[in-house]
PDB file of C-alpha atoms and ligand atoms in Angstrom:
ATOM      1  CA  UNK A   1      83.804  88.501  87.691  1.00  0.00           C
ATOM      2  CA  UNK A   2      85.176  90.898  90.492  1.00  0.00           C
ATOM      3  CA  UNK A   3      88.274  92.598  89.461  1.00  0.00           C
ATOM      4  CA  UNK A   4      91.554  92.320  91.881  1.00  0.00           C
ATOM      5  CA  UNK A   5      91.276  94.286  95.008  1.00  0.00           C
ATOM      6  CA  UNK A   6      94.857  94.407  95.042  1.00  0.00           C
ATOM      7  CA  UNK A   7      95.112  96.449  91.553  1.00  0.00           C
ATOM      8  CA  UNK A   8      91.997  98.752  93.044  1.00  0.00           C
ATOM      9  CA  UNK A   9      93.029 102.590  92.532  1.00  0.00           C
ATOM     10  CA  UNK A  10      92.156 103.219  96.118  1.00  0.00           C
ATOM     11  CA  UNK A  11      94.512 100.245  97.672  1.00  0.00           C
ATOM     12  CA  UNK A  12      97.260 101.528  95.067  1.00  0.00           C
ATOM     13  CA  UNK A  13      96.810 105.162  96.511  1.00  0.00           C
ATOM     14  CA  UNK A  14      96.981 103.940 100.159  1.00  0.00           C
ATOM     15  CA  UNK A  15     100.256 101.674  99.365  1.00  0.00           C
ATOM     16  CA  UNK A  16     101.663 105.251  97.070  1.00  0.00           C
ATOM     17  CA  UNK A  17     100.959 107.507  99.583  1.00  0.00           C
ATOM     18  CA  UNK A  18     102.182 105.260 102.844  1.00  0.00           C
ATOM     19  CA  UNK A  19     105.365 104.953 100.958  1.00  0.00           C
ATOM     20  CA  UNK A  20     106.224 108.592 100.582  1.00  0.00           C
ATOM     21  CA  UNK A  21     105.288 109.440 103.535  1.00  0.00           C
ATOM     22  CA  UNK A  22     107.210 107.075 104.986  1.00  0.00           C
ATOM     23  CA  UNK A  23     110.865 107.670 102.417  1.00  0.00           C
ATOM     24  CA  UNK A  24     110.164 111.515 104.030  1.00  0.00           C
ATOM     25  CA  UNK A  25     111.008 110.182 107.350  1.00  0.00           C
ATOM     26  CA  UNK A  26     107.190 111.275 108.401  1.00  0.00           C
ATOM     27  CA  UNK A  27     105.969 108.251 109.874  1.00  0.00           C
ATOM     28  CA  UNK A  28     108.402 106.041 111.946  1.00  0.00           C
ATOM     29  CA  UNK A  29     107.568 102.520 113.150  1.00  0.00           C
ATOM     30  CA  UNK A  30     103.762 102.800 113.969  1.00  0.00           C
ATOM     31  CA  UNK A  31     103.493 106.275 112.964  1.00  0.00           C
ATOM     32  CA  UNK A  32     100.651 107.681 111.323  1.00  0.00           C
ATOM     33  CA  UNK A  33      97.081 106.735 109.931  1.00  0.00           C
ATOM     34  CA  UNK A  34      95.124 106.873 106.879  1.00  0.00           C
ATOM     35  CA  UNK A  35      91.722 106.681 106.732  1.00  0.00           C
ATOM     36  CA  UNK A  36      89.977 106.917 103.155  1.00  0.00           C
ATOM     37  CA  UNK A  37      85.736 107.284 102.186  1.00  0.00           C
ATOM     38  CA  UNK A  38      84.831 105.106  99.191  1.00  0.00           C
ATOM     39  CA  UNK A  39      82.452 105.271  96.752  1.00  0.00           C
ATOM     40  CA  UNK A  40      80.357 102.073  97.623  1.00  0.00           C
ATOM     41  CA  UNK A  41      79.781 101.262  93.775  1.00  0.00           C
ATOM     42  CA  UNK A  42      83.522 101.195  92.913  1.00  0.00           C
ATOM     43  CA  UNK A  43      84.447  98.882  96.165  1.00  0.00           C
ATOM     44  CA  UNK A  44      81.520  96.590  94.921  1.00  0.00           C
ATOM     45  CA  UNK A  45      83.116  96.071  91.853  1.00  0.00           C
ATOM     46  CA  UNK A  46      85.970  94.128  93.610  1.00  0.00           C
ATOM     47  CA  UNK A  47      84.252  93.106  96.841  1.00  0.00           C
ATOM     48  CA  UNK A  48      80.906  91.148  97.843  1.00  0.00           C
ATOM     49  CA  UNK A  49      79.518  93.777 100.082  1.00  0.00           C
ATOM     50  CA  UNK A  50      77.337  91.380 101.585  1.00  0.00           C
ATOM     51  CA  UNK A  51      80.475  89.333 103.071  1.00  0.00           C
ATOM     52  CA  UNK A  52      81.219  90.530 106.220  1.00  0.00           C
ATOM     53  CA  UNK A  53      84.419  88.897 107.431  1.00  0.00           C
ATOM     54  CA  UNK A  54      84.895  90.122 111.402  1.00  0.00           C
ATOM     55  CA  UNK A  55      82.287  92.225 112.809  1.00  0.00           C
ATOM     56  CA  UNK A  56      84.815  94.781 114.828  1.00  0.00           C
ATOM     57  CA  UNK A  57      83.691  96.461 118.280  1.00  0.00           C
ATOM     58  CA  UNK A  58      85.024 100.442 118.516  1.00  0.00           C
ATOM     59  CA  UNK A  59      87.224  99.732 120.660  1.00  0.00           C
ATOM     60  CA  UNK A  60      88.481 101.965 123.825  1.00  0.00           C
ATOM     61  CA  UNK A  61      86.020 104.372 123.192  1.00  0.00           C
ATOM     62  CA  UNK A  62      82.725 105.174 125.483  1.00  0.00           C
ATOM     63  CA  UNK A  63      79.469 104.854 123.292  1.00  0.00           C
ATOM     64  CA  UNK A  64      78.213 108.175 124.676  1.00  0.00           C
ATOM     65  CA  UNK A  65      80.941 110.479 123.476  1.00  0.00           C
ATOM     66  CA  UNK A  66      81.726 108.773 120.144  1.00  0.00           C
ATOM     67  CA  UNK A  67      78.616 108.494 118.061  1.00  0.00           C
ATOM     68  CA  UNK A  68      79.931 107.040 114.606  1.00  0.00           C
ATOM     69  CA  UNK A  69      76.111 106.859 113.229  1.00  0.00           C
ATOM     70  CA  UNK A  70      76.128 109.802 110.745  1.00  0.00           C
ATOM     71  CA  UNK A  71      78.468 107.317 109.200  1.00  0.00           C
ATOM     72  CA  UNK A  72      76.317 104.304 109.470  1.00  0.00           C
ATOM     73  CA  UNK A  73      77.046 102.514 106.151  1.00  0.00           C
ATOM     74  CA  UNK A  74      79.812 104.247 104.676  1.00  0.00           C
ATOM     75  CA  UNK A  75      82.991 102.274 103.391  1.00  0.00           C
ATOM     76  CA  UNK A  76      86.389 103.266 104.715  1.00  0.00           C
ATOM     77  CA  UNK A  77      90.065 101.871 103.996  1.00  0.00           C
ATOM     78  CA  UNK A  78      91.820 102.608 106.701  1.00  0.00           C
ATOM     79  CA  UNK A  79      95.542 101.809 108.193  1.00  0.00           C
ATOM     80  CA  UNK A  80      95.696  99.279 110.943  1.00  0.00           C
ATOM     81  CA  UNK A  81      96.471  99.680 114.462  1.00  0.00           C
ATOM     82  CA  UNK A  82      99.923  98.785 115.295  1.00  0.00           C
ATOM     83  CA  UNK A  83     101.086  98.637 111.426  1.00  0.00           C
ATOM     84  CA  UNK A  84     103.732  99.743 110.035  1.00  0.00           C
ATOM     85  CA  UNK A  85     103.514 102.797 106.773  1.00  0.00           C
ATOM     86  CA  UNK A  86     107.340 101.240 105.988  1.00  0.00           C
ATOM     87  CA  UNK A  87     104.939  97.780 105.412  1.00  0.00           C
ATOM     88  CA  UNK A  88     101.820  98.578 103.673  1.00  0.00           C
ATOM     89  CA  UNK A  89     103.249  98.533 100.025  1.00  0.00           C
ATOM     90  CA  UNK A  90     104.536  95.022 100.100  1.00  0.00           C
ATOM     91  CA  UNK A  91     101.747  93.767 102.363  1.00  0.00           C
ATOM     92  CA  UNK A  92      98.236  95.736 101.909  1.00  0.00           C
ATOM     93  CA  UNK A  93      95.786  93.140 102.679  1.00  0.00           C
ATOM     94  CA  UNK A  94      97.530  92.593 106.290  1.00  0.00           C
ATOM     95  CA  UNK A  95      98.043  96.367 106.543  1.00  0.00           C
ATOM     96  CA  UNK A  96      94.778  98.353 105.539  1.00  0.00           C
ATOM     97  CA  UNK A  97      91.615  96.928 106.142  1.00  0.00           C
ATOM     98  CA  UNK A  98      88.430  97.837 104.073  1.00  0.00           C
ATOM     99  CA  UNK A  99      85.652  98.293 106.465  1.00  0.00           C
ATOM    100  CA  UNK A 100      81.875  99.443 106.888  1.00  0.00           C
ATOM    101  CA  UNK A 101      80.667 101.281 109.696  1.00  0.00           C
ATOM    102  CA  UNK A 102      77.733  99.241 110.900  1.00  0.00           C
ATOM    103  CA  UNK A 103      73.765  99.537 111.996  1.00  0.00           C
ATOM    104  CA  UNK A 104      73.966 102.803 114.463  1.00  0.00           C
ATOM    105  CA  UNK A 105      77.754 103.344 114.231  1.00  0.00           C
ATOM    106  CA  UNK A 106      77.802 100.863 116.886  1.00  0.00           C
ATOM    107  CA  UNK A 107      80.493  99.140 115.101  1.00  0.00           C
ATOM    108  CA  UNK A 108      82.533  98.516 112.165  1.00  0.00           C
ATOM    109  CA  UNK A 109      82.307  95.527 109.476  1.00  0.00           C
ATOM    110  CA  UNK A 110      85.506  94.136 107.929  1.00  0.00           C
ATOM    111  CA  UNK A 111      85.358  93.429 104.132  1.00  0.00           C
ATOM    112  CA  UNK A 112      88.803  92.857 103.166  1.00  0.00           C
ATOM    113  CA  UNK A 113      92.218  93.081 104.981  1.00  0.00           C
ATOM    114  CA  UNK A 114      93.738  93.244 108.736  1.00  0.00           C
ATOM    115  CA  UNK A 115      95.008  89.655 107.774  1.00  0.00           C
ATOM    116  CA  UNK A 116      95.869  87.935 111.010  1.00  0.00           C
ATOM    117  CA  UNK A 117      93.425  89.588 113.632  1.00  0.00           C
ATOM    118  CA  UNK A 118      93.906  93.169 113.041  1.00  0.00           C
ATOM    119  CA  UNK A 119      91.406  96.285 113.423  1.00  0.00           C
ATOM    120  CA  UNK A 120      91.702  99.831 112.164  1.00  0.00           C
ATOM    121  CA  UNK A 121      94.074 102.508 113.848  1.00  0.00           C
ATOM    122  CA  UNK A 122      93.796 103.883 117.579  1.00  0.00           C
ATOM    123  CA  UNK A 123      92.940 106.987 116.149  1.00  0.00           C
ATOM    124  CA  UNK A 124      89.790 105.725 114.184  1.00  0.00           C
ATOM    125  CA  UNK A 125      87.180 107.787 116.947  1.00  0.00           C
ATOM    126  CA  UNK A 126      89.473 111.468 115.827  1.00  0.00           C
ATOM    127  CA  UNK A 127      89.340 110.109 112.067  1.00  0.00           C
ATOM    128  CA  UNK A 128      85.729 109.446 112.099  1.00  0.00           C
ATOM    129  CA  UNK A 129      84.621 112.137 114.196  1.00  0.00           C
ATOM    130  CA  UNK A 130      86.666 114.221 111.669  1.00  0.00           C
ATOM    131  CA  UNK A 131      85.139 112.734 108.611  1.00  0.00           C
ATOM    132  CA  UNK A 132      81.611 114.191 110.206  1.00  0.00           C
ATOM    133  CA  UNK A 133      83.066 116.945 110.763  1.00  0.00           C
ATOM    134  CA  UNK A 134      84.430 117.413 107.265  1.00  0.00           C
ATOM    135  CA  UNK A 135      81.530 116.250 105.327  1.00  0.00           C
ATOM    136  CA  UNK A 136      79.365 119.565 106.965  1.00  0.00           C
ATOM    137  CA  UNK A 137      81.824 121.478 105.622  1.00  0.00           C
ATOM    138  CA  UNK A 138      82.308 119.902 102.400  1.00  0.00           C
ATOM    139  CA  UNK A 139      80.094 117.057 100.961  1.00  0.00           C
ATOM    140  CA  UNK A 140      82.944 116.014  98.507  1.00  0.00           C
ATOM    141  CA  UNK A 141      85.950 115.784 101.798  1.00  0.00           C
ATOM    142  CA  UNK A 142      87.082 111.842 101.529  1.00  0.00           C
ATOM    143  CA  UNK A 143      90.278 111.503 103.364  1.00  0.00           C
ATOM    144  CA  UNK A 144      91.553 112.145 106.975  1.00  0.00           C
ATOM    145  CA  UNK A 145      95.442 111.778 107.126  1.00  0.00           C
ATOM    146  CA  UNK A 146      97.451 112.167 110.460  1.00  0.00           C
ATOM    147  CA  UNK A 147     101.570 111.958 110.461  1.00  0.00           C
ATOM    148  CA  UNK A 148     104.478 112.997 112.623  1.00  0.00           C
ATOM    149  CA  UNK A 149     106.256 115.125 110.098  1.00  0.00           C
ATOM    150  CA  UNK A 150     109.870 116.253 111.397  1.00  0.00           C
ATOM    151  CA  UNK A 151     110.316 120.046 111.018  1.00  0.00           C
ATOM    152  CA  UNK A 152     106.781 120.196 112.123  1.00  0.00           C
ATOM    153  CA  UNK A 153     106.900 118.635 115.423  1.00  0.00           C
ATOM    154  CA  UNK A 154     110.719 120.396 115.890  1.00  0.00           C
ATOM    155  CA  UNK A 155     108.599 123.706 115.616  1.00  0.00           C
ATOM    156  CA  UNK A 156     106.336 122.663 118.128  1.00  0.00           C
ATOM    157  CA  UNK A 157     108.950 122.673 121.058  1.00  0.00           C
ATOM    158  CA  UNK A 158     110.253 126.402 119.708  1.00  0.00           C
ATOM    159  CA  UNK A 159     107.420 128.487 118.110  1.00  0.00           C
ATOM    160  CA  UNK A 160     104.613 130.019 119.998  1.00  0.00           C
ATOM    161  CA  UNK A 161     101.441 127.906 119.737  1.00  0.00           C
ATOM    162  CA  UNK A 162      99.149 130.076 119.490  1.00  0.00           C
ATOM    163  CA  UNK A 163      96.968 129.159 115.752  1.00  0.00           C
ATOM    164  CA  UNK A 164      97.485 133.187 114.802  1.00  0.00           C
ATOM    165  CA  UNK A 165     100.681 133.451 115.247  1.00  0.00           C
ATOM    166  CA  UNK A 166     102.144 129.621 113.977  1.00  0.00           C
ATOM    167  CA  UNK A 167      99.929 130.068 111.145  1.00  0.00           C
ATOM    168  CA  UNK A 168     101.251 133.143 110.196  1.00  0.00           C
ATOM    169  CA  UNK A 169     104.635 131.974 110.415  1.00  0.00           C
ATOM    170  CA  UNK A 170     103.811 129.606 108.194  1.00  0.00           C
ATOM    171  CA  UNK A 171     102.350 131.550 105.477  1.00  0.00           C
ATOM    172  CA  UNK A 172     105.976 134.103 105.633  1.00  0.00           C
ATOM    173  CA  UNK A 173     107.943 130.736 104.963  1.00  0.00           C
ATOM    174  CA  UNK A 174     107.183 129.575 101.593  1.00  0.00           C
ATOM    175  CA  UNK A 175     104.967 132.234  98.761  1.00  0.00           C
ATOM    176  CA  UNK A 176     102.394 129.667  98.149  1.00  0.00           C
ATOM    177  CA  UNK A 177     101.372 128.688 101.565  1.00  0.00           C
ATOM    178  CA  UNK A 178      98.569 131.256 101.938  1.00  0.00           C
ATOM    179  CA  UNK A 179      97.294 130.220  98.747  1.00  0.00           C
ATOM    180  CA  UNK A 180      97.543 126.504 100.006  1.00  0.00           C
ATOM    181  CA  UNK A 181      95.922 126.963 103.567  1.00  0.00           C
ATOM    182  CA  UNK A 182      94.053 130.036 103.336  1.00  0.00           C
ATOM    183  CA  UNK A 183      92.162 129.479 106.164  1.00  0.00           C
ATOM    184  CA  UNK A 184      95.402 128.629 108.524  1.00  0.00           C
ATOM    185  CA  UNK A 185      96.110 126.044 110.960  1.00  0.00           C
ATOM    186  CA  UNK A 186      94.565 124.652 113.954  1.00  0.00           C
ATOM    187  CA  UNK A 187      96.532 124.062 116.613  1.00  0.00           C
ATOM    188  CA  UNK A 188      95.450 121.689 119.874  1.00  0.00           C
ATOM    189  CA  UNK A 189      97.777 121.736 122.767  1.00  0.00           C
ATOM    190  CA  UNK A 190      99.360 118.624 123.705  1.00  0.00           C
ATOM    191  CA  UNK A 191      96.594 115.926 124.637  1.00  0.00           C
ATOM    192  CA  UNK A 192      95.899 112.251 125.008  1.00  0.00           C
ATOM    193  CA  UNK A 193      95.993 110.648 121.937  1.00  0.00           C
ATOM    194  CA  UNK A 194      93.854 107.666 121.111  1.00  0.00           C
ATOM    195  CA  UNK A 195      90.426 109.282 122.757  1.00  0.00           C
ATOM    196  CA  UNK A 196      87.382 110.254 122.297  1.00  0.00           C
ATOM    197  CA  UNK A 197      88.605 113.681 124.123  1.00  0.00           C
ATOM    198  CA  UNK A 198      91.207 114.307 121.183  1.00  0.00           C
ATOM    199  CA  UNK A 199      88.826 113.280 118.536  1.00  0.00           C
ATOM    200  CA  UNK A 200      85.796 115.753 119.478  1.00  0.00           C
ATOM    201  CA  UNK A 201      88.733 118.427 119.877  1.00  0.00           C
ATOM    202  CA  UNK A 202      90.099 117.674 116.538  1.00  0.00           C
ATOM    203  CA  UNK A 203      86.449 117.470 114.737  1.00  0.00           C
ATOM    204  CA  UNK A 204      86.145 120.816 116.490  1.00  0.00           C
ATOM    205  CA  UNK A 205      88.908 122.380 114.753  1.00  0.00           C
ATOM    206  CA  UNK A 206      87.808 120.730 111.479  1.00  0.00           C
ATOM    207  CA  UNK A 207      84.838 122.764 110.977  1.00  0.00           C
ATOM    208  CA  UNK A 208      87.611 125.493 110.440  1.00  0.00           C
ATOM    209  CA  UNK A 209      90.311 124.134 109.035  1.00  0.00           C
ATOM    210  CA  UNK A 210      91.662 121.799 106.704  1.00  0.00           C
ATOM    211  CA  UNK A 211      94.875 121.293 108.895  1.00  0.00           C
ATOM    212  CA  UNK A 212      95.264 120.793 112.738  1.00  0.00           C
ATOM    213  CA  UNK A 213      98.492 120.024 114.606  1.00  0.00           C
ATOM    214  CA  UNK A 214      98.438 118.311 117.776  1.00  0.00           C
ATOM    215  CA  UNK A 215     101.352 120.183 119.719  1.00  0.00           C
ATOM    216  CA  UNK A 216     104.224 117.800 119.855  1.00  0.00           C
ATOM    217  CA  UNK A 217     102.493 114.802 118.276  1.00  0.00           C
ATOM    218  CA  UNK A 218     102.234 115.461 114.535  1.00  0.00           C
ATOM    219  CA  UNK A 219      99.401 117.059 112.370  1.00  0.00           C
ATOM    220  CA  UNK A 220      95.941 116.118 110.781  1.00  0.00           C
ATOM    221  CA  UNK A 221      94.807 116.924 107.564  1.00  0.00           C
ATOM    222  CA  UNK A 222      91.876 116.469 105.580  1.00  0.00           C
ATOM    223  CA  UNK A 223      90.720 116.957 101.833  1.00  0.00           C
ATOM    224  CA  UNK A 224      88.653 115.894  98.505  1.00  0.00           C
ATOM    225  CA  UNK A 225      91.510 113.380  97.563  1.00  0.00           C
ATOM    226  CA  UNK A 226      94.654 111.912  98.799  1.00  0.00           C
ATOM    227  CA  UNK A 227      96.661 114.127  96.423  1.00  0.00           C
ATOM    228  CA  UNK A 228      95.256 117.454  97.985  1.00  0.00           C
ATOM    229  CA  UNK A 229      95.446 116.346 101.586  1.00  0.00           C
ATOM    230  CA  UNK A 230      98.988 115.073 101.456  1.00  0.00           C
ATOM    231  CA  UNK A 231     100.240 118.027  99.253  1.00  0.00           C
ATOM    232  CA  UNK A 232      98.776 120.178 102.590  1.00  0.00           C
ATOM    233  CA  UNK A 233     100.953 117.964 105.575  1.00  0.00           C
ATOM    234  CA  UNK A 234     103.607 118.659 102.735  1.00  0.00           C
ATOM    235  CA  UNK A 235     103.194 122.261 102.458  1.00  0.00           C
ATOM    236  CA  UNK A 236     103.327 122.799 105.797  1.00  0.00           C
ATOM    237  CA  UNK A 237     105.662 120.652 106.424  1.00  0.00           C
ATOM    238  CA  UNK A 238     108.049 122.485 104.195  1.00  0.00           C
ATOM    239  CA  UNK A 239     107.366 126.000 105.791  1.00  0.00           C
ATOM    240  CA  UNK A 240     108.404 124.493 109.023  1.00  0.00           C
ATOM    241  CA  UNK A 241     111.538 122.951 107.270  1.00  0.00           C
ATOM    242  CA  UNK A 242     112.856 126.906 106.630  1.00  0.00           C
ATOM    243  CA  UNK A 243     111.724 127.903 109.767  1.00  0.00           C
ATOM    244  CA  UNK A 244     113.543 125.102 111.615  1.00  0.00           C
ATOM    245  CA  UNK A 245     116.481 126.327 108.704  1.00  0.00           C
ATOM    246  CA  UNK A 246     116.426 129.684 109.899  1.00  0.00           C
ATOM    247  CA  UNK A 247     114.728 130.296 112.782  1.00  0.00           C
ATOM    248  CA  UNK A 248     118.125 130.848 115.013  1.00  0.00           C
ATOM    249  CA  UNK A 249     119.467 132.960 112.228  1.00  0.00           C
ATOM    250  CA  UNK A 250     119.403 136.708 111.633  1.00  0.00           C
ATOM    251  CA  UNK A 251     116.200 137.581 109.429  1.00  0.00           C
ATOM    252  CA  UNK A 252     117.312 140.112 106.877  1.00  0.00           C
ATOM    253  CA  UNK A 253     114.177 139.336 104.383  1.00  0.00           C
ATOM    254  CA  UNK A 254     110.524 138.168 104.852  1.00  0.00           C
ATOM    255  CA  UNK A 255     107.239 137.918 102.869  1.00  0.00           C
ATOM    256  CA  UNK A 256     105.413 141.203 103.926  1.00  0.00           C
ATOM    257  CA  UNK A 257     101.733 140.868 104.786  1.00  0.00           C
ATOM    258  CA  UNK A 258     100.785 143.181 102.339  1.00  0.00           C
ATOM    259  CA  UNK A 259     102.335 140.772  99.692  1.00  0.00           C
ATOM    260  CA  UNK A 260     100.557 137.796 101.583  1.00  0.00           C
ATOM    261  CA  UNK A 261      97.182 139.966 100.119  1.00  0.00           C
ATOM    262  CA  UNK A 262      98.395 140.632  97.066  1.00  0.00           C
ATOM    263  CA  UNK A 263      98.701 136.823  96.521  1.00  0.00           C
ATOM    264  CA  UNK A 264      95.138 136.241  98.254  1.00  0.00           C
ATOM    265  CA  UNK A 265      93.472 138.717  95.435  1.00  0.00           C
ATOM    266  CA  UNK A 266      95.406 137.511  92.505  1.00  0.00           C
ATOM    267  CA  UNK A 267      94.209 133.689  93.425  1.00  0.00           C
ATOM    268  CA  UNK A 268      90.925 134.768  94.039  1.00  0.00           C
ATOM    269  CA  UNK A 269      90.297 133.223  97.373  1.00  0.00           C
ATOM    270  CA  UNK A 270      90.030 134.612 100.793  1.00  0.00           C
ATOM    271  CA  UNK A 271      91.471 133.611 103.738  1.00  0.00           C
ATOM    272  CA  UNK A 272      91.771 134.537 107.528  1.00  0.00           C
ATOM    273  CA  UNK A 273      92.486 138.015 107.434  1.00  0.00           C
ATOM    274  CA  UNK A 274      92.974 138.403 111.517  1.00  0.00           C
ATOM    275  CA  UNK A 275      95.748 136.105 111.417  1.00  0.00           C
ATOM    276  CA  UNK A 276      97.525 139.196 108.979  1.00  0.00           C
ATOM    277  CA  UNK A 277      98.684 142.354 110.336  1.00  0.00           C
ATOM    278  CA  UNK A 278      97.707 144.728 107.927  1.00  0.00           C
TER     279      UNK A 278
HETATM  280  O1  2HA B   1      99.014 105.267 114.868  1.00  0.00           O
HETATM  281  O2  2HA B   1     100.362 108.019 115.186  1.00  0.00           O
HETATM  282  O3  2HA B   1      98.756 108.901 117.090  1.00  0.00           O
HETATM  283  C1  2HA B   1     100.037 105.755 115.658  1.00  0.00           C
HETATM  284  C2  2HA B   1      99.849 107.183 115.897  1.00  0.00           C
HETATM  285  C3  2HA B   1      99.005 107.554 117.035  1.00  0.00           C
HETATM  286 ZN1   ZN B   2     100.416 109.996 115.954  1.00  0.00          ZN
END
């Protein structure tokens, strides 16, 4: 007997997480894209793996500068192109799809969801290309998460862009945030979204960090769970809220660098000490 895809804890997470992100005014209309590794032994215990509903070309995207084949046979849920994160809670299976990348990462098998014709997100080549990435880095990374949150983007058009110098103005803005992203921010300038071009740039960044924003677009992140990779858009997301609070305001305070250290050693971590001035 399988058990009911739609009570799986990885649909649930992807309908949770959609939702918030959506009630924080992150992800209007089309906004936004999830895309989720599974453990192939849980998703066979509500799927037949062997029923392959569409087979699903990778679409817009030259075979020679998006090789998908490290990830030949891995199982993804991912949000569909065009969809809505307002919609995915009362409508998963049209949504999210569930799919497998196929023989040579030529192309992508669909094993549940996009009801009514529909494929994964435009951004699948920087999600994939980032899950490579991310895996190097660390075997145990399973979900790539881009958004458009507000105060983010709003600091985009007013803050230097420089990844030194909008990380560090991250980490004065809230305590914890060098403790959250010790190893800072990437930043990409503006740049096409949808390619190949923004995907290998993005995968680039990932080898570093955790977090890249793509300058007036929004922001990627990636972790070990969906708990750890939304709490980082969050995190930074609420730095750039007080900046965007305060920026135009006299500073009489700030979070010295020294204290920034002090924080680092307590935690026992390190993080990118040139992007301090100590
Ligand atoms: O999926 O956010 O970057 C819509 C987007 C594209
Ligand atoms: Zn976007």
């Amino acid at each position: 007997m399988m058990k009911n895809i739609f009570e799986a804890p990885f649909v649930r997470e992807m309908c949770e997480t959609t939702a918030n992100m959506y009630r924080l005014g992150w992800d209007e209309r089309n906004g936004g894209n999830i895309s989720y590794l599974l453990d192939e032994k849980e998703v066979g215990e509500y799927l037949d793996l062997t029923k392959v509903l569409r087979t699903i070309p990778l679409m817009g995207v030259n075979e020679e500068d998006f090789d998908a084949s490290p990830l030949e046979g891995k199982i993804f849920i991912v949000t569909g192109t065009g969809k809505y994160f307002k919609n995915v809670e009362k409508d998963p299976e049209t949504n999210l799809g569930i799919v497998r990348i196929g023989k040579g990462g030529k192309n992508i098998e669909l094993l549940w969801g996009y009801k009514g014709g529909g494929r994964p997100t435009s951004e699948f080549p920087a999600h994939m290309m980032s899950h490579i990435a991310r895996l190097k880095v660390d075997p145990e990374n399973r979900v790539v998460m881009h958004s458009h949150p507000t105060n983010t983007l709003a600091m985009n058009f007013v803050h230097d862009l420089d990844e030194k110098k909008f990380t560090h103005t991250l980490w004065e803005m809230c305590t914890e945030c060098i403790v959250v992203f010790p190893e800072g921010v990437g930043v990409l300038p503006w740049m096409l979204c949808g390619t190949s071009e923004i995907g290998v740039a993005t995968a680039k960044k990932m080898e570093q960090f955790r977090l890249v924003v793509w300058a007036m677009h929004g922001i990627y992140g990636a972790g070990k769970t969906m708990d750890e990779t939304f709490g980082l858009i969050e995190t930074v997301e609420k730095a750039a809220q007080i900046y965007m609070l305060t920026a135009h305001l006299p500073r009489k305070n700030t979070i010295k660098d020294a204290d920034m250290l002090k924080l680092i050693e307590l935690f026992g971590i390190s993080c990118r000490k040139d992007f301090l001035d100590l």
